[in-house]
Tab-separated table of C-alpha atoms in Angstrom:
chain	number	residue	atom	x	y	z
A	30	UNK	CA	30.034	-3.742	-11.266
A	31	UNK	CA	29.822	-6.767	-9.015
A	32	UNK	CA	27.365	-9.565	-9.578
A	33	UNK	CA	25.431	-11.051	-6.713
A	34	UNK	CA	22.296	-10.675	-4.691
A	35	UNK	CA	19.306	-8.599	-5.797
A	36	UNK	CA	20.181	-6.138	-3.035
A	37	UNK	CA	23.076	-4.197	-4.584
A	38	UNK	CA	26.416	-3.702	-2.896
A	39	UNK	CA	27.371	-0.268	-1.583
A	40	UNK	CA	29.454	0.429	-4.702
A	41	UNK	CA	26.680	-0.764	-7.012
A	42	UNK	CA	24.150	1.420	-5.227
A	43	UNK	CA	26.442	4.424	-5.484
A	44	UNK	CA	26.896	3.894	-9.232
A	45	UNK	CA	23.176	3.376	-9.793
A	46	UNK	CA	22.320	6.503	-7.797
A	47	UNK	CA	24.771	8.515	-9.900
A	48	UNK	CA	23.200	7.133	-13.082
A	49	UNK	CA	19.727	7.967	-11.768
A	50	UNK	CA	20.673	11.581	-11.119
A	51	UNK	CA	21.880	11.924	-14.700
A	52	UNK	CA	19.156	9.905	-16.450
A	53	UNK	CA	16.034	11.035	-14.600
A	54	UNK	CA	16.111	14.626	-15.929
A	55	UNK	CA	16.552	13.191	-19.437
A	56	UNK	CA	13.548	10.856	-19.321
A	57	UNK	CA	11.230	12.730	-16.963
A	58	UNK	CA	9.912	15.287	-19.506
A	59	UNK	CA	8.832	12.452	-21.817
A	60	UNK	CA	6.743	10.591	-19.247
A	61	UNK	CA	2.952	10.699	-19.245
A	62	UNK	CA	0.964	12.987	-16.970
A	63	UNK	CA	-1.021	9.888	-15.975
A	64	UNK	CA	2.068	8.116	-14.594
A	65	UNK	CA	2.590	8.649	-10.865
A	66	UNK	CA	5.006	6.035	-9.544
A	67	UNK	CA	8.667	6.715	-8.676
A	68	UNK	CA	8.679	10.230	-10.106
A	69	UNK	CA	9.733	13.531	-8.495
A	70	UNK	CA	6.767	15.439	-7.120
A	71	UNK	CA	4.346	12.576	-7.779
A	72	UNK	CA	2.851	10.037	-5.420
A	73	UNK	CA	0.152	7.443	-4.817
A	74	UNK	CA	-2.250	10.035	-3.408
A	75	UNK	CA	-2.293	11.866	-6.745
A	76	UNK	CA	-2.893	8.572	-8.543
A	77	UNK	CA	-5.945	7.603	-6.482
A	78	UNK	CA	-7.360	11.135	-6.714
A	79	UNK	CA	-6.964	11.005	-10.501
A	80	UNK	CA	-8.782	7.656	-10.514
A	81	UNK	CA	-11.603	9.165	-8.476
A	82	UNK	CA	-11.879	12.116	-10.863
A	83	UNK	CA	-12.070	9.795	-13.886
A	84	UNK	CA	-15.012	7.978	-12.284
A	85	UNK	CA	-16.713	11.268	-11.421
A	86	UNK	CA	-16.430	12.305	-15.062
A	87	UNK	CA	-18.718	9.414	-16.055
A	88	UNK	CA	-16.209	6.625	-16.603
A	89	UNK	CA	-17.669	4.115	-14.181
A	90	UNK	CA	-16.064	0.996	-15.677
A	91	UNK	CA	-12.446	0.072	-15.110
A	92	UNK	CA	-9.907	-2.138	-16.818
A	93	UNK	CA	-7.854	-3.202	-13.806
A	94	UNK	CA	-4.496	-4.363	-15.191
A	95	UNK	CA	-2.097	-6.602	-13.305
A	96	UNK	CA	1.075	-7.356	-15.243
A	97	UNK	CA	2.234	-10.899	-14.560
A	98	UNK	CA	5.618	-10.789	-12.772
A	99	UNK	CA	6.495	-7.538	-14.509
A	100	UNK	CA	9.853	-6.948	-12.810
A	101	UNK	CA	10.889	-10.533	-13.546
A	102	UNK	CA	9.905	-10.537	-17.222
A	103	UNK	CA	11.123	-7.263	-18.693
A	104	UNK	CA	12.915	-8.031	-21.937
A	105	UNK	CA	16.431	-6.579	-21.764
A	106	UNK	CA	16.754	-5.876	-25.491
A	107	UNK	CA	13.418	-4.038	-25.653
A	108	UNK	CA	14.252	-2.029	-22.556
A	109	UNK	CA	17.723	-1.079	-23.768
A	110	UNK	CA	16.284	-0.020	-27.128
A	111	UNK	CA	14.010	2.405	-25.285
A	112	UNK	CA	16.853	3.699	-23.149
A	113	UNK	CA	18.951	4.206	-26.294
A	114	UNK	CA	16.286	6.516	-27.742
A	115	UNK	CA	17.465	9.190	-25.294
A	116	UNK	CA	20.971	8.029	-24.320
A	117	UNK	CA	23.705	7.849	-26.917
A	118	UNK	CA	26.735	7.247	-24.706
A	119	UNK	CA	27.756	3.607	-25.207
A	120	UNK	CA	29.561	3.517	-21.865
A	121	UNK	CA	26.361	4.442	-20.031
A	122	UNK	CA	24.353	1.943	-22.044
A	123	UNK	CA	26.895	-0.761	-21.284
A	124	UNK	CA	26.769	0.025	-17.583
A	125	UNK	CA	22.969	-0.226	-17.534
A	126	UNK	CA	23.133	-3.511	-19.441
A	127	UNK	CA	25.587	-4.943	-16.894
A	128	UNK	CA	23.284	-3.853	-14.102
A	129	UNK	CA	20.350	-5.640	-15.753
A	130	UNK	CA	22.325	-8.813	-16.313
A	131	UNK	CA	23.873	-8.931	-12.844
A	132	UNK	CA	23.685	-12.478	-11.497
A	133	UNK	CA	21.104	-13.566	-8.957
A	134	UNK	CA	22.138	-15.570	-5.897
A	135	UNK	CA	19.905	-18.598	-5.304
A	136	UNK	CA	20.711	-21.457	-2.959
A	137	UNK	CA	24.284	-20.244	-2.732
A	138	UNK	CA	24.848	-20.249	-6.497
A	139	UNK	CA	25.047	-17.297	-8.877
A	140	UNK	CA	22.572	-17.632	-11.745
A	141	UNK	CA	22.686	-15.401	-14.822
A	142	UNK	CA	19.781	-12.991	-15.297
A	143	UNK	CA	18.404	-13.116	-18.845
A	144	UNK	CA	15.291	-10.995	-18.308
A	145	UNK	CA	13.766	-8.741	-15.678
A	146	UNK	CA	15.010	-5.762	-13.698
A	147	UNK	CA	16.561	-6.394	-10.264
A	148	UNK	CA	14.364	-4.917	-7.560
A	149	UNK	CA	15.930	-3.003	-4.721
A	150	UNK	CA	18.330	-0.842	-6.726
A	151	UNK	CA	17.902	2.922	-7.177
A	152	UNK	CA	17.784	2.613	-10.978
A	153	UNK	CA	15.052	-0.051	-11.261
A	154	UNK	CA	12.036	2.267	-10.740
A	155	UNK	CA	13.199	4.618	-13.503
A	156	UNK	CA	13.775	1.724	-15.896
A	157	UNK	CA	10.282	0.375	-15.182
A	158	UNK	CA	8.813	3.747	-16.150
A	159	UNK	CA	10.949	3.828	-19.296
A	160	UNK	CA	9.613	0.419	-20.295
A	161	UNK	CA	5.958	1.211	-19.576
A	162	UNK	CA	5.994	4.699	-21.053
A	163	UNK	CA	5.140	3.175	-24.432
A	164	UNK	CA	2.012	1.686	-22.847
A	165	UNK	CA	1.094	5.105	-21.464
A	166	UNK	CA	1.468	6.721	-24.883
A	167	UNK	CA	-0.582	3.981	-26.516
A	168	UNK	CA	-3.392	4.525	-24.017
A	169	UNK	CA	-3.242	8.264	-24.663
A	170	UNK	CA	-3.297	7.668	-28.431
A	171	UNK	CA	-6.500	5.681	-27.981
A	172	UNK	CA	-8.026	8.491	-25.930
A	173	UNK	CA	-8.260	6.494	-22.691
A	174	UNK	CA	-8.364	8.025	-19.224
A	175	UNK	CA	-6.061	6.116	-16.906
A	176	UNK	CA	-3.820	6.213	-13.862
A	177	UNK	CA	-0.644	4.168	-13.582
A	178	UNK	CA	1.608	3.680	-10.576
A	179	UNK	CA	4.595	1.488	-11.496
A	180	UNK	CA	3.112	-1.742	-12.893
A	181	UNK	CA	-0.341	-1.090	-11.370
A	182	UNK	CA	-2.571	0.518	-14.018
A	183	UNK	CA	-6.296	1.236	-14.167
A	184	UNK	CA	-8.044	2.403	-17.344
A	185	UNK	CA	-11.463	4.074	-16.962
A	186	UNK	CA	-14.245	3.907	-19.548
A	187	UNK	CA	-17.938	4.693	-19.837
A	188	UNK	CA	-19.410	1.264	-20.515
A	189	UNK	CA	-18.744	-2.435	-20.062
A	190	UNK	CA	-18.535	-2.989	-23.808
A	191	UNK	CA	-15.917	-0.262	-24.220
A	192	UNK	CA	-13.948	-1.617	-21.256
A	193	UNK	CA	-13.964	-5.187	-22.569
A	194	UNK	CA	-12.834	-3.998	-26.003
A	195	UNK	CA	-10.041	-1.936	-24.395
A	196	UNK	CA	-8.924	-4.874	-22.274
A	197	UNK	CA	-8.446	-7.119	-25.303
A	198	UNK	CA	-6.649	-4.375	-27.256
A	199	UNK	CA	-4.305	-3.563	-24.371
A	200	UNK	CA	-3.492	-7.227	-23.863
A	201	UNK	CA	-2.592	-7.616	-27.548
A	202	UNK	CA	-0.423	-4.513	-27.417
A	203	UNK	CA	1.468	-5.638	-24.318
A	204	UNK	CA	2.171	-9.088	-25.706
A	205	UNK	CA	3.170	-7.978	-29.209
A	206	UNK	CA	5.049	-4.743	-28.499
A	207	UNK	CA	6.449	-5.144	-24.979
A	208	UNK	CA	6.402	-8.955	-24.600
A	209	UNK	CA	4.576	-8.629	-21.314
A	210	UNK	CA	1.600	-10.640	-20.132
A	211	UNK	CA	-1.505	-9.726	-18.177
A	212	UNK	CA	-2.308	-11.828	-15.147
A	213	UNK	CA	-5.857	-12.868	-16.031
A	214	UNK	CA	-6.595	-14.073	-12.506
A	215	UNK	CA	-5.898	-10.666	-10.970
A	216	UNK	CA	-6.956	-8.409	-13.848
A	217	UNK	CA	-10.593	-7.640	-14.569
A	218	UNK	CA	-13.197	-5.517	-16.287
A	219	UNK	CA	-15.597	-4.328	-13.598
A	220	UNK	CA	-17.451	-1.451	-12.048
A	221	UNK	CA	-14.870	0.936	-10.636
A	222	UNK	CA	-16.582	0.807	-7.234
A	223	UNK	CA	-15.820	-2.933	-6.969
A	224	UNK	CA	-12.059	-2.732	-7.571
A	225	UNK	CA	-9.225	-1.460	-5.389
A	226	UNK	CA	-6.398	0.787	-6.522
A	227	UNK	CA	-3.257	1.275	-4.427
A	228	UNK	CA	-5.093	0.220	-1.272
A	229	UNK	CA	-8.065	2.530	-1.826
A	230	UNK	CA	-11.597	1.800	-2.957
A	231	UNK	CA	-14.430	3.969	-4.258
A	232	UNK	CA	-18.008	4.556	-3.164
A	233	UNK	CA	-20.510	5.916	-5.644
A	234	UNK	CA	-20.051	7.287	-9.133
A	235	UNK	CA	-21.083	10.897	-9.784
A	236	UNK	CA	-19.914	11.855	-6.309
A	237	UNK	CA	-17.332	9.099	-6.034
A	238	UNK	CA	-15.535	9.163	-2.708
A	239	UNK	CA	-12.306	7.463	-1.723
A	240	UNK	CA	-12.380	4.877	1.038
A	241	UNK	CA	-9.896	2.500	2.621
A	242	UNK	CA	-10.216	-0.799	0.757
A	243	UNK	CA	-11.365	-3.846	2.702
A	244	UNK	CA	-8.119	-5.648	1.921
A	245	UNK	CA	-6.146	-2.740	3.415
A	246	UNK	CA	-8.222	-2.892	6.593
A	247	UNK	CA	-7.667	-6.632	6.905
A	248	UNK	CA	-3.936	-6.150	6.362
A	249	UNK	CA	-3.733	-3.554	9.152
A	250	UNK	CA	-5.603	-5.815	11.562
A	251	UNK	CA	-3.189	-8.648	10.818
A	252	UNK	CA	-0.196	-6.404	11.419
A	253	UNK	CA	-1.622	-5.092	14.689
A	254	UNK	CA	-2.221	-8.651	15.891
A	255	UNK	CA	1.353	-9.534	14.925
A	256	UNK	CA	2.752	-6.599	16.916
A	257	UNK	CA	0.664	-7.552	19.932
A	258	UNK	CA	1.868	-11.150	19.705
A	259	UNK	CA	5.465	-9.931	19.492
A	260	UNK	CA	4.964	-7.838	22.639
A	261	UNK	CA	3.067	-10.511	24.556
A	262	UNK	CA	4.016	-10.353	28.203
A	263	UNK	CA	5.112	-6.729	27.919
A	264	UNK	CA	3.273	-3.793	29.452
A	265	UNK	CA	0.500	-1.942	27.670
A	266	UNK	CA	2.854	1.046	27.421
A	267	UNK	CA	5.398	-1.115	25.562
A	268	UNK	CA	2.700	-2.435	23.243
A	269	UNK	CA	1.560	1.116	22.469
A	270	UNK	CA	5.140	2.172	21.745
A	271	UNK	CA	5.447	-0.706	19.268
A	272	UNK	CA	2.071	0.013	17.636
A	273	UNK	CA	2.423	3.757	17.161
A	274	UNK	CA	4.846	3.788	14.172
A	275	UNK	CA	2.555	1.365	12.328
A	276	UNK	CA	-0.533	3.461	13.081
A	277	UNK	CA	1.132	6.741	12.114
A	278	UNK	CA	2.330	5.341	8.796
A	279	UNK	CA	-1.054	3.780	8.012
A	280	UNK	CA	-2.961	6.958	8.861
A	281	UNK	CA	-0.597	9.069	6.774
A	282	UNK	CA	-0.959	6.868	3.696
A	283	UNK	CA	-4.761	6.772	3.881
A	284	UNK	CA	-5.199	10.470	4.604
A	285	UNK	CA	-7.031	10.890	1.288
A	286	UNK	CA	-9.886	8.614	2.377
A	287	UNK	CA	-13.196	10.473	2.495
A	288	UNK	CA	-15.184	7.881	4.445
A	289	UNK	CA	-14.229	8.121	8.123
A	290	UNK	CA	-16.523	5.531	9.746
A	291	UNK	CA	-13.854	2.879	9.370
A	292	UNK	CA	-11.353	5.014	11.285
A	293	UNK	CA	-13.722	5.163	14.262
A	294	UNK	CA	-14.281	1.415	14.079
A	295	UNK	CA	-10.543	0.728	14.004
A	296	UNK	CA	-9.899	3.055	16.933
A	297	UNK	CA	-12.500	1.229	19.005
A	298	UNK	CA	-11.075	-2.152	18.003
A	299	UNK	CA	-7.524	-1.107	18.931
A	300	UNK	CA	-8.562	0.118	22.358
A	301	UNK	CA	-10.538	-3.072	22.926
A	302	UNK	CA	-7.448	-5.149	22.091
A	303	UNK	CA	-5.481	-3.191	24.687
A	304	UNK	CA	-8.255	-3.411	27.294
A	305	UNK	CA	-8.219	-7.160	26.732
A	306	UNK	CA	-4.515	-7.170	27.585
A	307	UNK	CA	-5.163	-5.116	30.714
A	308	UNK	CA	-7.804	-7.620	31.803
A	309	UNK	CA	-5.470	-10.573	31.269
A	310	UNK	CA	-2.664	-8.914	33.181
A	311	UNK	CA	-4.843	-9.060	36.293
A	312	UNK	CA	-4.719	-12.802	36.868
A	313	UNK	CA	-7.249	-13.091	39.709
A	314	UNK	CA	-10.692	-11.594	40.419
A	315	UNK	CA	-9.283	-9.786	43.468
A	316	UNK	CA	-6.642	-7.940	41.427
A	317	UNK	CA	-9.205	-7.122	38.734
A	318	UNK	CA	-11.640	-5.687	41.250
A	319	UNK	CA	-8.861	-3.698	42.917
A	320	UNK	CA	-7.756	-2.270	39.557
A	321	UNK	CA	-11.314	-1.339	38.589
A	322	UNK	CA	-11.848	0.432	41.906
A	323	UNK	CA	-8.620	2.373	41.421
A	324	UNK	CA	-9.976	3.421	38.045
A	325	UNK	CA	-13.103	4.894	39.640
A	326	UNK	CA	-15.665	2.094	39.687
A	327	UNK	CA	-17.700	1.514	42.835
A	328	UNK	CA	-16.782	-1.448	45.008
A	329	UNK	CA	-20.013	-3.245	44.154
A	330	UNK	CA	-19.655	-2.749	40.393
A	331	UNK	CA	-15.957	-3.612	40.435
A	332	UNK	CA	-16.543	-6.931	42.233
A	333	UNK	CA	-19.535	-7.797	40.066
A	334	UNK	CA	-17.491	-7.166	36.939
A	335	UNK	CA	-14.382	-8.964	38.197
A	336	UNK	CA	-16.330	-12.125	39.009
A	337	UNK	CA	-18.641	-12.298	35.976
A	338	UNK	CA	-16.867	-15.389	34.597
A	339	UNK	CA	-16.615	-13.938	31.102
A	340	UNK	CA	-13.507	-13.982	28.926
A	341	UNK	CA	-11.029	-11.161	28.327
A	342	UNK	CA	-12.401	-10.113	24.926
A	343	UNK	CA	-15.990	-9.894	26.210
A	344	UNK	CA	-14.930	-7.852	29.199
A	345	UNK	CA	-12.755	-5.606	27.030
A	346	UNK	CA	-15.900	-4.504	25.207
A	347	UNK	CA	-18.114	-4.248	28.289
A	348	UNK	CA	-19.185	-0.986	29.893
A	349	UNK	CA	-17.101	-1.455	33.064
A	350	UNK	CA	-13.814	-1.656	31.119
A	351	UNK	CA	-14.841	1.245	28.894
A	352	UNK	CA	-15.618	3.305	31.996
A	353	UNK	CA	-12.378	2.314	33.734
A	354	UNK	CA	-10.177	2.754	30.653
A	355	UNK	CA	-11.809	5.347	28.368
A	356	UNK	CA	-10.222	6.905	25.301
A	357	UNK	CA	-8.670	9.632	27.476
A	358	UNK	CA	-6.678	6.943	29.326
A	359	UNK	CA	-5.103	5.727	26.088
A	360	UNK	CA	-4.553	9.310	24.928
A	361	UNK	CA	-2.485	9.916	28.061
A	362	UNK	CA	-0.616	6.680	27.384
A	363	UNK	CA	0.331	8.111	23.984
A	364	UNK	CA	-1.666	5.732	21.759
A	365	UNK	CA	-2.097	7.200	18.283
A	366	UNK	CA	-5.788	7.847	17.628
A	367	UNK	CA	-6.599	7.187	13.980
A	368	UNK	CA	-9.703	9.397	14.149
A	369	UNK	CA	-7.808	12.316	15.688
A	370	UNK	CA	-4.997	11.907	13.159
A	371	UNK	CA	-7.517	11.805	10.301
A	372	UNK	CA	-9.187	15.001	11.531
A	373	UNK	CA	-5.824	16.714	11.804
A	374	UNK	CA	-4.958	15.775	8.220
A	375	UNK	CA	-8.337	17.052	7.012
A	376	UNK	CA	-7.891	20.368	8.797
A	377	UNK	CA	-4.490	20.814	7.167
A	378	UNK	CA	-5.699	20.058	3.638
């Protein structure tokens, strides 16, 4: 096995994939039902739905755990001891050890790796589950309801006192048994409705509903703005072509959200951003008025709108641009509608 960058070579990846195919069936039966990350037939949607169900069952307080630099701090000896519980072949164990200790390229120099699991290889996700399976079993032994996706774990309890007690106990266990640390700045004991999990948030308790978390909304807006900056000077059709993969992926991931108002708001915001581009592309009042008339506005209204002296963003939200470039215009242009996509997902579920 070659030593080098975190991204494995083709040969390394092939070897790791072969190991994964052999090892996953060995370890998979021993993993917790509350573990959802990097496992066959399991996904983030199941994790957030499990979290919602825990809150609905009366566990309105959450211990939101963030493991400090988990992938960088995994102790090799502890991990290999857990692998050796199920794998007796010394050649396989030696191969995994060499993978863990593969050097890391920094500033052109190879540095030895003394702890942590290299990210980017096919075997790393399985090894992370092997390492954290002991945490899962400890939580089960204590009778806790929880959902874990890779190193992102939320534990749900019925009261603040119980949650604070669990937080301290879990922290002691992680430090003493797994030599892992909790990031105190990002971890918290709080009402479940105030914390995000895998990009989702919750509204309510007894009838808890999944929503898109505010941070996820802000992240999408930033990415949309980035795409529009990258396509500055291009046509609206080109901008739409660049946006659509992002919108499809986002809508697919958040299909479990049960609060749809935000989807309507985002759709309106996206169309306004594109109307703003259309306004800017017409450099002079004459060309703006001509375009508005072509789009069905009367001559008087088109000229009044084209000469109002307002900026592009104001005009993009005004009635004349909405009338000239309604949703149907962008539908014909092929722009992905988040609301329509959401409704289609709901009808299929």
